[in-house]
Structures are given as structure tokens and as C-alpha cells.
Short mmCIF file of C-alpha atoms in Angstrom, two decimals:
data_model
loop_
_atom_site.label_atom_id
_atom_site.label_comp_id
_atom_site.label_asym_id
_atom_site.label_seq_id
_atom_site.Cartn_x
_atom_site.Cartn_y
_atom_site.Cartn_z
CA MET F 15 -0.02 0.01 -0.01
CA ALA F 16 1.49 3.37 -0.99
CA THR F 17 2.15 5.80 1.73
CA ALA F 18 1.17 9.53 1.21
CA PRO F 19 4.10 11.96 1.04
CA GLN F 20 4.82 13.06 4.61
CA PRO F 21 7.91 15.27 5.08
CA GLN F 22 6.26 16.52 8.27
CA LEU F 23 3.21 14.90 9.60
CA PRO F 24 0.47 17.10 11.24
CA LEU F 25 -0.30 16.94 14.89
CA PHE F 26 -1.54 13.49 16.11
CA TYR F 27 -0.72 11.76 12.83
CA LYS F 28 1.93 9.08 12.98
CA ASP F 29 1.61 7.83 9.45
CA LEU F 30 -0.69 8.43 6.44
CA LEU F 31 -2.13 6.00 3.86
CA PRO F 32 -4.46 6.96 0.97
CA LEU F 33 -7.80 5.35 1.47
CA ASN F 34 -8.93 3.16 -1.50
CA SER F 35 -11.28 0.25 -2.11
CA ARG F 36 -8.51 -2.07 -3.54
CA ASP F 37 -6.56 -2.11 -0.24
CA HIS F 38 -9.25 -1.35 2.23
CA GLY F 39 -12.47 -2.70 0.79
CA ASP F 40 -13.23 -4.81 3.82
CA TRP F 41 -11.87 -2.44 6.45
CA LYS F 42 -13.96 -0.76 9.19
CA VAL F 43 -13.57 2.18 11.43
CA SER F 44 -14.53 2.25 15.12
CA SER F 45 -14.95 5.09 17.53
CA PHE F 46 -12.16 6.03 19.91
CA ASP F 47 -12.65 4.47 23.28
CA ASP F 48 -11.17 7.63 24.85
CA ALA F 49 -9.29 10.81 23.94
CA GLY F 50 -6.00 9.62 25.31
CA PHE F 51 -4.27 10.83 22.05
CA LEU F 52 -4.96 14.40 23.30
CA LYS F 53 -3.69 13.95 26.81
CA GLU F 54 -0.29 15.63 26.22
CA THR F 55 -1.43 18.25 23.77
CA HIS F 56 -2.15 21.66 25.21
CA ALA F 57 -2.81 23.58 21.98
CA ILE F 58 -5.19 22.59 19.22
CA PRO F 59 -5.38 24.18 15.76
CA LEU F 60 -8.57 26.11 15.22
CA THR F 61 -10.42 27.66 12.27
CA VAL F 62 -12.14 31.04 12.21
CA ASP F 63 -15.43 29.23 11.73
CA GLU F 64 -15.09 27.88 15.27
CA PHE F 65 -14.18 31.01 17.11
CA VAL F 66 -17.66 31.73 18.48
CA ASP F 67 -18.21 28.25 19.81
CA ALA F 68 -14.58 27.71 21.05
CA GLN F 69 -14.39 30.90 22.96
CA ARG F 70 -16.90 29.64 25.46
CA ASN F 71 -14.47 27.01 26.77
CA TYR F 72 -10.91 27.98 25.63
CA PRO F 73 -8.62 30.92 25.33
CA ILE F 74 -7.96 31.51 21.66
CA VAL F 75 -4.51 32.80 20.70
CA PHE F 76 -2.26 33.00 17.65
CA THR F 77 1.03 31.17 17.25
CA ALA F 78 4.21 33.28 17.17
CA GLY F 79 6.28 33.94 14.00
CA ASP F 80 5.57 35.40 10.61
CA ASN F 81 2.62 33.20 9.79
CA PRO F 82 0.48 33.06 12.88
CA LEU F 83 -2.39 30.56 13.08
CA PRO F 84 -5.19 30.36 15.62
CA ILE F 85 -5.10 27.69 18.37
CA ALA F 86 -7.34 26.84 21.30
CA LEU F 87 -5.47 26.36 24.62
CA MET F 88 -6.53 23.34 26.58
CA GLY F 89 -3.63 23.79 28.89
CA LEU F 90 -1.01 26.59 29.51
CA ASN F 91 2.09 24.38 29.64
CA GLU F 92 3.52 22.04 27.17
CA GLY F 93 2.25 18.47 27.60
CA VAL F 94 -0.65 19.51 29.79
CA ASN F 95 -4.31 19.12 28.73
CA THR F 96 -6.67 20.12 31.53
CA TYR F 97 -9.71 18.79 29.85
CA ILE F 98 -8.74 15.12 29.64
CA ALA F 99 -9.40 13.04 32.82
CA ASP F 100 -7.07 10.42 34.21
CA ASP F 101 -9.19 7.68 32.34
CA GLY F 102 -8.49 9.52 29.11
CA LYS F 103 -12.04 10.81 28.64
CA LEU F 104 -12.64 14.34 27.26
CA GLU F 105 -14.66 16.48 29.62
CA ALA F 106 -18.33 16.32 28.73
CA GLY F 107 -20.05 19.42 27.42
CA VAL F 108 -17.02 21.32 26.11
CA TYR F 109 -16.61 22.28 22.36
CA VAL F 110 -14.55 19.71 20.48
CA PRO F 111 -12.47 21.47 17.78
CA ALA F 112 -12.90 20.12 14.24
CA TYR F 113 -9.18 19.33 14.10
CA ILE F 114 -9.80 16.66 16.82
CA ARG F 115 -13.05 15.46 15.23
CA ARG F 116 -11.39 15.03 11.86
CA TYR F 117 -8.70 12.57 13.19
CA PRO F 118 -7.72 9.88 12.03
CA PHE F 119 -8.70 11.09 8.55
CA ILE F 120 -7.23 13.97 6.50
CA LEU F 121 -6.99 15.29 2.98
CA ALA F 122 -3.41 15.14 1.68
CA LYS F 123 -1.54 15.74 -1.56
CA LEU F 124 -0.27 12.47 -3.02
CA ASN F 125 1.69 14.35 -5.78
CA LYS F 126 3.78 17.36 -4.86
CA ASP F 127 3.32 18.66 -8.43
CA SER F 128 -0.51 18.54 -8.26
CA GLU F 129 -3.06 20.43 -6.12
CA ASP F 130 -5.36 17.42 -6.01
CA MET F 131 -5.98 16.01 -2.54
CA SER F 132 -6.97 12.50 -1.52
CA LEU F 133 -8.68 11.25 1.62
CA CYS F 134 -6.01 9.56 3.74
CA PHE F 135 -5.97 8.10 7.25
CA ASP F 136 -3.53 7.34 10.10
CA PRO F 137 -3.22 3.52 10.24
CA GLN F 138 -1.59 3.77 13.67
CA ALA F 139 -4.72 5.40 15.18
CA GLY F 140 -5.88 2.00 16.37
CA VAL F 141 -9.46 2.50 15.11
CA ILE F 142 -9.18 1.53 11.41
CA GLY F 143 -8.52 -2.01 10.23
CA LYS F 144 -9.77 -5.18 8.49
CA ALA F 145 -13.24 -6.29 9.63
CA SER F 146 -12.84 -8.53 12.74
CA ALA F 147 -14.45 -9.38 15.94
CA LYS F 148 -12.76 -6.37 17.54
CA ASN F 149 -14.39 -3.82 15.25
CA LYS F 150 -17.49 -5.78 14.00
CA ASP F 151 -19.75 -2.90 15.11
CA GLY F 152 -17.60 -0.42 13.25
CA GLN F 153 -18.59 1.63 10.19
CA ALA F 154 -17.79 0.01 6.91
CA LEU F 155 -15.69 2.12 4.63
CA PHE F 156 -16.65 0.54 1.25
CA ASP F 157 -19.62 -1.25 -0.27
CA GLY F 158 -17.83 -3.20 -2.98
CA GLU F 159 -15.80 -0.62 -4.87
CA ASN F 160 -17.97 2.24 -3.80
CA PRO F 161 -17.43 4.41 -0.70
CA THR F 162 -20.12 3.98 1.95
CA ASP F 163 -22.35 6.92 3.08
CA TYR F 164 -20.02 7.16 6.16
CA THR F 165 -16.92 7.48 3.90
CA ASN F 166 -18.56 10.14 1.89
CA GLY F 167 -19.53 12.03 4.97
CA VAL F 168 -15.92 11.90 6.21
CA LEU F 169 -14.71 13.20 2.87
CA GLU F 170 -17.18 16.10 2.89
CA PHE F 171 -16.17 16.98 6.47
CA CYS F 172 -12.48 17.07 5.48
CA LYS F 173 -13.32 19.19 2.46
CA ARG F 174 -15.22 21.65 4.63
CA PHE F 175 -12.32 21.62 7.03
CA GLU F 176 -9.87 22.61 4.19
CA GLU F 177 -12.17 25.37 3.14
CA SER F 178 -12.30 26.75 6.65
CA GLY F 179 -8.61 26.63 6.58
CA GLN F 180 -8.49 28.80 3.59
CA ARG F 181 -10.89 31.34 5.27
CA THR F 182 -8.68 31.19 8.36
CA ARG F 183 -5.51 32.08 6.41
CA ALA F 184 -7.30 34.99 4.69
CA PHE F 185 -8.39 36.20 8.07
CA LEU F 186 -4.87 36.23 9.38
CA GLU F 187 -3.60 37.91 6.33
CA GLU F 188 -6.08 40.76 6.94
CA LEU F 189 -5.05 41.07 10.55
CA LYS F 190 -1.33 41.29 9.40
CA LYS F 191 -2.27 43.99 6.97
CA LEU F 192 -4.11 45.97 9.66
CA ASP F 193 -1.10 45.41 11.99
CA ILE F 194 -3.27 44.74 15.04
CA LEU F 195 -1.49 41.72 16.37
CA MET F 196 0.84 42.00 19.28
CA ASP F 197 3.08 39.58 21.34
CA GLY F 198 1.08 38.28 24.24
CA GLU F 199 2.10 38.03 27.83
CA ILE F 200 -0.17 36.92 30.68
CA ALA F 201 0.79 37.13 34.36
CA ILE F 202 -1.35 35.28 36.75
CA THR F 203 -0.89 35.47 40.62
CA ARG F 204 -1.92 32.63 42.85
CA ASN F 205 -3.25 33.53 46.36
CA ASP F 206 -0.71 31.29 48.13
CA MET F 207 2.19 32.89 46.04
CA PRO F 208 1.34 36.62 45.74
CA ASP F 209 4.92 37.58 45.12
CA LYS F 210 5.59 35.12 42.31
CA PRO F 211 3.40 35.64 39.28
CA PHE F 212 3.12 32.88 36.80
CA VAL F 213 3.97 34.47 33.45
CA TYR F 214 3.09 32.90 30.04
CA ARG F 215 4.47 34.12 26.73
CA GLY F 216 5.22 32.82 23.24
CA PHE F 217 1.88 33.64 21.60
CA ARG F 218 0.24 36.56 19.81
CA MET F 219 -3.18 38.21 20.30
CA VAL F 220 -5.16 41.17 19.09
CA ASP F 221 -4.00 44.52 20.36
CA GLU F 222 -7.03 46.22 21.74
CA ASN F 223 -5.39 49.65 21.62
CA LYS F 224 -4.67 49.32 17.92
CA LEU F 225 -8.17 47.98 17.30
CA ARG F 226 -9.69 51.03 18.88
CA GLU F 227 -7.44 53.26 16.78
CA LEU F 228 -8.52 51.88 13.54
CA PRO F 229 -10.31 54.39 11.19
CA ALA F 230 -14.08 54.39 11.38
CA GLU F 231 -14.27 53.26 7.80
CA THR F 232 -12.06 50.31 8.41
CA ALA F 233 -13.98 49.30 11.58
CA HIS F 234 -17.20 49.46 9.62
CA ALA F 235 -15.87 47.23 6.95
CA LEU F 236 -14.73 44.74 9.56
CA ASN F 237 -18.21 44.75 11.01
CA ALA F 238 -19.74 44.33 7.64
CA ASN F 239 -17.71 41.33 6.62
CA GLY F 240 -17.87 39.56 9.99
CA MET F 241 -14.29 39.91 10.98
CA MET F 242 -14.95 42.16 13.97
CA MET F 243 -17.03 39.46 15.58
CA LEU F 244 -14.16 37.09 15.17
CA ILE F 245 -11.79 39.63 16.64
CA HIS F 246 -13.97 40.16 19.65
CA ALA F 247 -14.39 36.39 20.15
CA GLN F 248 -10.63 36.09 20.38
CA LEU F 249 -10.44 39.05 22.86
CA PHE F 250 -13.32 37.64 24.99
CA SER F 251 -11.74 34.28 25.15
CA MET F 252 -8.60 35.67 26.87
CA ASN F 253 -10.74 35.99 30.06
CA LEU F 254 -10.49 32.16 30.20
CA MET F 255 -6.66 32.17 30.72
CA ARG F 256 -7.14 32.38 34.47
CA SER F 257 -9.81 29.66 34.31
CA VAL F 258 -7.51 27.30 32.60
CA PHE F 259 -4.70 28.17 34.91
CA GLU F 260 -6.84 27.38 37.88
CA ARG F 261 -7.85 24.02 36.39
CA GLN F 262 -4.28 23.16 35.79
CA SER F 263 -3.35 24.39 39.36
CA ALA F 264 -6.09 22.09 40.83
CA GLN F 265 -4.71 19.19 38.97
CA GLY F 266 -1.20 19.86 40.28
CA LYS F 267 0.26 20.55 36.82
CA VAL F 268 1.46 24.18 37.16
CA ALA F 269 5.14 24.74 36.80
CA ILE F 270 6.90 26.88 39.42
CA PRO F 271 6.87 30.60 38.35
CA ASP F 272 10.49 30.89 37.33
CA ALA F 273 10.13 27.83 35.19
CA ALA F 274 6.76 28.65 33.66
CA THR F 275 6.83 27.66 30.05
CA PRO F 276 5.30 29.55 27.22
CA ALA F 277 1.56 29.08 26.64
CA VAL F 278 2.31 28.13 23.04
#
């Protein structure tokens, strides 16, 4: 079975194979028993289409560097996810980013000289394989040579995710043109350590002062095209930094102040 080109695999993915009826005609996919693959991941890629839903549960920040991308923070330190219980279960009732819901599938280019993308999957995810007693209740991927409704639904979801990614990149390009992003820094003081604030850096966020200083015409245009709502969702979400910190502190996973690692 041919492996898709993978110079650098995306987060979670350990391998990629293109899905096809010849090699996987009798394969099935089961649901994950838990979200253990998330346990050591504190930052999840996010699309702008998710800002309004995600900002209710997670701080939304942008990665540092010349090409920032939005991420949802599920923890403030590398390797810490405050929303995964010891049994590997994801906390009920919280928004689950599309990046997580897409796994173990993904659209990937099989030919570097072509823009065409094929539906691929991670064979090491542990939920996709030949029909057996273990996954007898799983979803069939093919009916003969034809993809099942389930597979077509997965393909459509992955296509929508890619389209959301394009809108996200366009949104970030506009923020860069407006020059309203700033290097973020959050200092949080714990009651039992009032003289030693926990400082988190290494991310970018919208600069409220620059946002207020935008010309009225520009602000009106941002309101009209929906970007202002997204900007405000990012700003509002920053109020949850302390909430995530308190969750992490309650779990005993906060680094001592002078060793606090970047939030991103």
C-alpha cells in the first residue's frame, strides 16, 4: 500500500495512507474508546469558523512567527491538557475542535506537483482496520468498490475543514495588513504565592489599543464582513486564561513561576 508523502506529519498523525477500495475494501472504522491521544497536547489548531463556539471554553491565541495561526489552549504548559481526565475521557459538554473530530482522517496531496488532494488516514490510530470481531460494530468504509455513506460524509467533512482553513488564512492575512496583532504576555498570581506571578508568553493576540485606533471606515468594513465578531471572540476568550490556569493548578500541573513555560 502506497504511503502518502509526509515530510512533516500534522499533529496527532504518525503515518498516512491513502484510502482506497482495493486495499481497504473490507476495512472498518470504530470510535475511539477515549481521547488519550489528546492527553499531552495543550494547543489545538482552530479555524475562524469555530471562534464563536470555542471561545466559550478555551482561550484563543495565535502562534508566534511570521505566519500566525489560531489555536485553542486546553492547557498553559507544554504536555498538559486540563480537559482530559485520568481515564483518558474528554470532559463532557465542552466544544470539540474540528481538528480533533477529523482525526484519524485527513485530505493530503499524493503528488507534490498537483493540487489534487486524496482522503488519507492514520493506520496507527488504532481504530481503522480489517473487519474483525474487535471492530465488528464499526462503520464499513466501502460497499464493494464504492465508498459508503459514512466515507462520503468523512470526505465532505474534510473538504469543509480545508475550506475553513482557507478562510482562516485569509483572516490572518487581513489582521497582518491591519497590523493589530501583538506579542502576548499573561501574568497570573496565585493567592498562596502573591509575590511570584506565573508568566506565560510565546503567543500573539489582538492589540485592543490598535483595534480602537482603526479608522471608522475600516472598523465599519470589519463589522460588515464579519471579521469584527471574530476579533472580539478572540479578545473575550482571553478571560479564560485564568480559568485554565486554575484548572491546571487544581490538577497539580502548574510549573513553578521561574520555570513557567510559554503558553504556546
